[in-house]
Amino acid sequence: AQSVTQPDIHITVSEGASLELRCNYSYGATPYLFWYVQSPGQGLQLLLKYFSGDTLVQGIKGFEAEFKRSQSSFNLRKPSVHWSDAAEYFCAVGARSSASKIIFGSGTRLSIRP
Amino acid sequence: EAGVTQSPTHLIKTRGQQATLRCSPISGHTSVYWYQQALGLGLQFLLWYDEGEERNRGNFPPRFSGRQFPNYSSELNVNALELEDSALYLCASSFLDRTNEKLFFGSGTQLSVL
């Protein structure tokens, strides 16, 4: 079965500290992987996506993610977080054929400690 | 350029009533997607409309329905509301649905069923 697991429901990090949000997936074919961010009261915004090629993907707002096929993971990282990064982060996996087949994880809420 | 707009922002209904949620996609986008975001469950795909037709449907009962108008705006109707329908309903749009390009999300309608 196709699924996305974000094992951390809530993470708190200090401003300026590094961040890693975990994402594991189960998918039968070559996955297309996404990270979205949802700020309070807002819709989702795409941070980055991986289709093929270099397994280290750069996104907006200084985020990056690394695709590791052997571990079925697509973890999101940022070297130094800012207070404005406090939000809900969603990992998603899908097929290239249709955006309607994207499966979202349950999300990780990120809080920033001043 | 205006983004995806949803109305109303908040909607309060009682069990058994009907709710109608509206979405206007980004100009030029022909595909509209509806998602349910219940607390702690991530985004669950509801419906996909493209060019006025329902193209795909998630695992939801028939009382969740909708339509897409000639101007590509869309309505989501939920009949016979149940308490567990309380959630944030997000609409997203994209241009075509062939290359799994990114989705643009609205800010959502928060539906509360009392």
PDB file of N, CA and C in Angstrom, chain A residues 34 36 38 41-44 46 49 51 90 95-102 104-106, chain B residues 33 35 37 40-43 45 48 56 88 90 97-103 105-107:
ATOM      1  N   PHE A  34       7.501  15.344  -2.461  1.00  0.00           N
ATOM      2  CA  PHE A  34       7.261  16.767  -2.250  1.00  0.00           C
ATOM      3  C   PHE A  34       7.346  17.094  -0.760  1.00  0.00           C
ATOM      4  N   TYR A  36       5.678  20.300   1.484  1.00  0.00           N
ATOM      5  CA  TYR A  36       4.862  21.497   1.518  1.00  0.00           C
ATOM      6  C   TYR A  36       4.920  22.099   2.915  1.00  0.00           C
ATOM      7  N   GLN A  38       2.752  24.758   5.579  1.00  0.00           N
ATOM      8  CA  GLN A  38       1.470  25.422   5.824  1.00  0.00           C
ATOM      9  C   GLN A  38       1.626  26.349   7.016  1.00  0.00           C
ATOM     10  N   GLY A  41      -3.272  29.569   9.286  1.00  0.00           N
ATOM     11  CA  GLY A  41      -4.314  30.259   8.535  1.00  0.00           C
ATOM     12  C   GLY A  41      -4.084  30.333   7.036  1.00  0.00           C
ATOM     13  N   GLN A  42      -3.108  29.594   6.561  1.00  0.00           N
ATOM     14  CA  GLN A  42      -2.785  29.648   5.139  1.00  0.00           C
ATOM     15  C   GLN A  42      -2.949  28.280   4.497  1.00  0.00           C
ATOM     16  N   GLY A  43      -2.963  28.291   3.169  1.00  0.00           N
ATOM     17  CA  GLY A  43      -2.931  27.029   2.456  1.00  0.00           C
ATOM     18  C   GLY A  43      -1.515  26.478   2.415  1.00  0.00           C
ATOM     19  N   LEU A  44      -1.309  25.454   1.646  1.00  0.00           N
ATOM     20  CA  LEU A  44       0.003  24.830   1.544  1.00  0.00           C
ATOM     21  C   LEU A  44       0.812  25.480   0.442  1.00  0.00           C
ATOM     22  N   LEU A  46       4.422  24.890  -1.826  1.00  0.00           N
ATOM     23  CA  LEU A  46       5.444  23.916  -2.177  1.00  0.00           C
ATOM     24  C   LEU A  46       6.823  24.437  -1.797  1.00  0.00           C
ATOM     25  N   LYS A  49      10.532  19.728  -4.586  1.00  0.00           N
ATOM     26  CA  LYS A  49      10.030  18.475  -5.135  1.00  0.00           C
ATOM     27  C   LYS A  49      11.180  17.696  -5.748  1.00  0.00           C
ATOM     28  N   PHE A  51      11.826  14.683  -8.608  1.00  0.00           N
ATOM     29  CA  PHE A  51      11.312  13.792  -9.640  1.00  0.00           C
ATOM     30  C   PHE A  51      12.382  12.782 -10.052  1.00  0.00           C
ATOM     31  N   PHE A  90       4.415  19.233   5.538  1.00  0.00           N
ATOM     32  CA  PHE A  90       3.830  18.008   5.010  1.00  0.00           C
ATOM     33  C   PHE A  90       4.734  17.414   3.942  1.00  0.00           C
ATOM     34  N   ALA A  95       2.488   9.913  -8.041  1.00  0.00           N
ATOM     35  CA  ALA A  95       2.895   9.455  -9.363  1.00  0.00           C
ATOM     36  C   ALA A  95       2.930  10.643 -10.290  1.00  0.00           C
ATOM     37  N   ARG A  96       3.743  10.545 -11.306  1.00  0.00           N
ATOM     38  CA  ARG A  96       3.835  11.674 -12.216  1.00  0.00           C
ATOM     39  C   ARG A  96       2.535  11.867 -12.977  1.00  0.00           C
ATOM     40  N   SER A  97       1.769  10.793 -13.082  1.00  0.00           N
ATOM     41  CA  SER A  97       0.629  10.829 -13.987  1.00  0.00           C
ATOM     42  C   SER A  97      -0.485  11.753 -13.541  1.00  0.00           C
ATOM     43  N   SER A  98      -0.596  11.973 -12.243  1.00  0.00           N
ATOM     44  CA  SER A  98      -1.741  12.756 -11.802  1.00  0.00           C
ATOM     45  C   SER A  98      -1.516  13.336 -10.418  1.00  0.00           C
ATOM     46  N   ALA A  99      -1.737  14.627 -10.332  1.00  0.00           N
ATOM     47  CA  ALA A  99      -1.624  15.282  -9.030  1.00  0.00           C
ATOM     48  C   ALA A  99      -2.705  14.797  -8.087  1.00  0.00           C
ATOM     49  N   SER A 100      -3.797  14.249  -8.628  1.00  0.00           N
ATOM     50  CA  SER A 100      -4.872  13.784  -7.754  1.00  0.00           C
ATOM     51  C   SER A 100      -4.467  12.530  -6.996  1.00  0.00           C
ATOM     52  N   LYS A 101      -3.355  11.922  -7.366  1.00  0.00           N
ATOM     53  CA  LYS A 101      -2.910  10.707  -6.696  1.00  0.00           C
ATOM     54  C   LYS A 101      -1.827  10.982  -5.655  1.00  0.00           C
ATOM     55  N   ILE A 102      -1.589  12.237  -5.358  1.00  0.00           N
ATOM     56  CA  ILE A 102      -0.605  12.580  -4.335  1.00  0.00           C
ATOM     57  C   ILE A 102      -1.129  12.157  -2.972  1.00  0.00           C
ATOM     58  N   PHE A 104      -0.493  12.567   1.062  1.00  0.00           N
ATOM     59  CA  PHE A 104       0.159  13.447   2.025  1.00  0.00           C
ATOM     60  C   PHE A 104       0.373  12.727   3.349  1.00  0.00           C
ATOM     61  N   GLY A 105       1.476  13.071   4.005  1.00  0.00           N
ATOM     62  CA  GLY A 105       1.686  12.627   5.368  1.00  0.00           C
ATOM     63  C   GLY A 105       0.816  13.423   6.319  1.00  0.00           C
ATOM     64  N   SER A 106       0.848  13.044   7.579  1.00  0.00           N
ATOM     65  CA  SER A 106      -0.014  13.681   8.572  1.00  0.00           C
ATOM     66  C   SER A 106       0.565  14.979   9.109  1.00  0.00           C
TER      67      SER A 106
ATOM     68  N   TYR B  33      -8.773  20.782  -7.239  1.00  0.00           N
ATOM     69  CA  TYR B  33      -8.725  19.644  -6.335  1.00  0.00           C
ATOM     70  C   TYR B  33      -9.294  20.069  -4.981  1.00  0.00           C
ATOM     71  N   TYR B  35      -9.442  18.877  -0.888  1.00  0.00           N
ATOM     72  CA  TYR B  35      -8.855  18.036   0.147  1.00  0.00           C
ATOM     73  C   TYR B  35      -9.540  18.325   1.477  1.00  0.00           C
ATOM     74  N   GLN B  37      -8.703  18.296   5.478  1.00  0.00           N
ATOM     75  CA  GLN B  37      -7.612  18.255   6.451  1.00  0.00           C
ATOM     76  C   GLN B  37      -8.220  18.197   7.835  1.00  0.00           C
ATOM     77  N   GLY B  40      -4.809  16.191  12.763  1.00  0.00           N
ATOM     78  CA  GLY B  40      -3.908  15.064  12.939  1.00  0.00           C
ATOM     79  C   GLY B  40      -3.916  14.029  11.842  1.00  0.00           C
ATOM     80  N   LEU B  41      -4.659  14.276  10.776  1.00  0.00           N
ATOM     81  CA  LEU B  41      -4.770  13.253   9.721  1.00  0.00           C
ATOM     82  C   LEU B  41      -4.144  13.681   8.406  1.00  0.00           C
ATOM     83  N   GLY B  42      -3.519  14.831   8.344  1.00  0.00           N
ATOM     84  CA  GLY B  42      -2.960  15.254   7.073  1.00  0.00           C
ATOM     85  C   GLY B  42      -4.053  15.589   6.084  1.00  0.00           C
ATOM     86  N   LEU B  43      -3.692  15.641   4.837  1.00  0.00           N
ATOM     87  CA  LEU B  43      -4.651  15.971   3.792  1.00  0.00           C
ATOM     88  C   LEU B  43      -5.172  14.695   3.141  1.00  0.00           C
ATOM     89  N   PHE B  45      -7.357  13.354  -0.033  1.00  0.00           N
ATOM     90  CA  PHE B  45      -7.879  13.771  -1.328  1.00  0.00           C
ATOM     91  C   PHE B  45      -9.367  13.460  -1.429  1.00  0.00           C
ATOM     92  N   TRP B  48     -11.315  15.662  -7.759  1.00  0.00           N
ATOM     93  CA  TRP B  48     -10.558  16.393  -8.769  1.00  0.00           C
ATOM     94  C   TRP B  48     -11.496  16.695  -9.930  1.00  0.00           C
ATOM     95  N   ASN B  56     -11.524  12.310 -10.800  1.00  0.00           N
ATOM     96  CA  ASN B  56     -11.097  11.322  -9.820  1.00  0.00           C
ATOM     97  C   ASN B  56     -11.757  11.651  -8.487  1.00  0.00           C
ATOM     98  N   LEU B  88     -10.719  21.335   8.064  1.00  0.00           N
ATOM     99  CA  LEU B  88     -10.342  22.388   7.128  1.00  0.00           C
ATOM    100  C   LEU B  88     -10.412  21.790   5.726  1.00  0.00           C
ATOM    101  N   LEU B  90      -9.490  22.266   1.939  1.00  0.00           N
ATOM    102  CA  LEU B  90      -8.577  23.012   1.088  1.00  0.00           C
ATOM    103  C   LEU B  90      -8.864  22.748  -0.381  1.00  0.00           C
ATOM    104  N   ASP B  97      -3.093  18.448 -15.770  1.00  0.00           N
ATOM    105  CA  ASP B  97      -2.787  17.464 -14.739  1.00  0.00           C
ATOM    106  C   ASP B  97      -2.034  16.328 -15.392  1.00  0.00           C
ATOM    107  N   ARG B  98      -0.985  16.688 -16.100  1.00  0.00           N
ATOM    108  CA  ARG B  98      -0.256  15.670 -16.846  1.00  0.00           C
ATOM    109  C   ARG B  98       1.159  15.478 -16.341  1.00  0.00           C
ATOM    110  N   THR B  99       1.764  16.531 -15.867  1.00  0.00           N
ATOM    111  CA  THR B  99       3.161  16.402 -15.447  1.00  0.00           C
ATOM    112  C   THR B  99       3.335  16.559 -13.954  1.00  0.00           C
ATOM    113  N   ASN B 100       2.238  16.507 -13.231  1.00  0.00           N
ATOM    114  CA  ASN B 100       2.316  16.580 -11.780  1.00  0.00           C
ATOM    115  C   ASN B 100       3.052  17.822 -11.318  1.00  0.00           C
ATOM    116  N   GLU B 101       2.800  18.906 -12.005  1.00  0.00           N
ATOM    117  CA  GLU B 101       3.378  20.164 -11.571  1.00  0.00           C
ATOM    118  C   GLU B 101       2.732  20.576 -10.261  1.00  0.00           C
ATOM    119  N   LYS B 102       3.308  21.578  -9.640  1.00  0.00           N
ATOM    120  CA  LYS B 102       2.907  21.888  -8.278  1.00  0.00           C
ATOM    121  C   LYS B 102       1.479  22.391  -8.211  1.00  0.00           C
ATOM    122  N   LEU B 103       0.892  22.125  -7.070  1.00  0.00           N
ATOM    123  CA  LEU B 103      -0.451  22.577  -6.776  1.00  0.00           C
ATOM    124  C   LEU B 103      -0.387  23.915  -6.065  1.00  0.00           C
ATOM    125  N   PHE B 105      -2.482  26.160  -3.494  1.00  0.00           N
ATOM    126  CA  PHE B 105      -3.550  25.971  -2.518  1.00  0.00           C
ATOM    127  C   PHE B 105      -4.175  27.285  -2.072  1.00  0.00           C
ATOM    128  N   GLY B 106      -5.460  27.229  -1.804  1.00  0.00           N
ATOM    129  CA  GLY B 106      -6.147  28.316  -1.115  1.00  0.00           C
ATOM    130  C   GLY B 106      -5.931  28.195   0.381  1.00  0.00           C
ATOM    131  N   SER B 107      -6.485  29.163   1.126  1.00  0.00           N
ATOM    132  CA  SER B 107      -6.314  29.182   2.578  1.00  0.00           C
ATOM    133  C   SER B 107      -7.317  28.295   3.304  1.00  0.00           C
TER     134      SER B 107
END
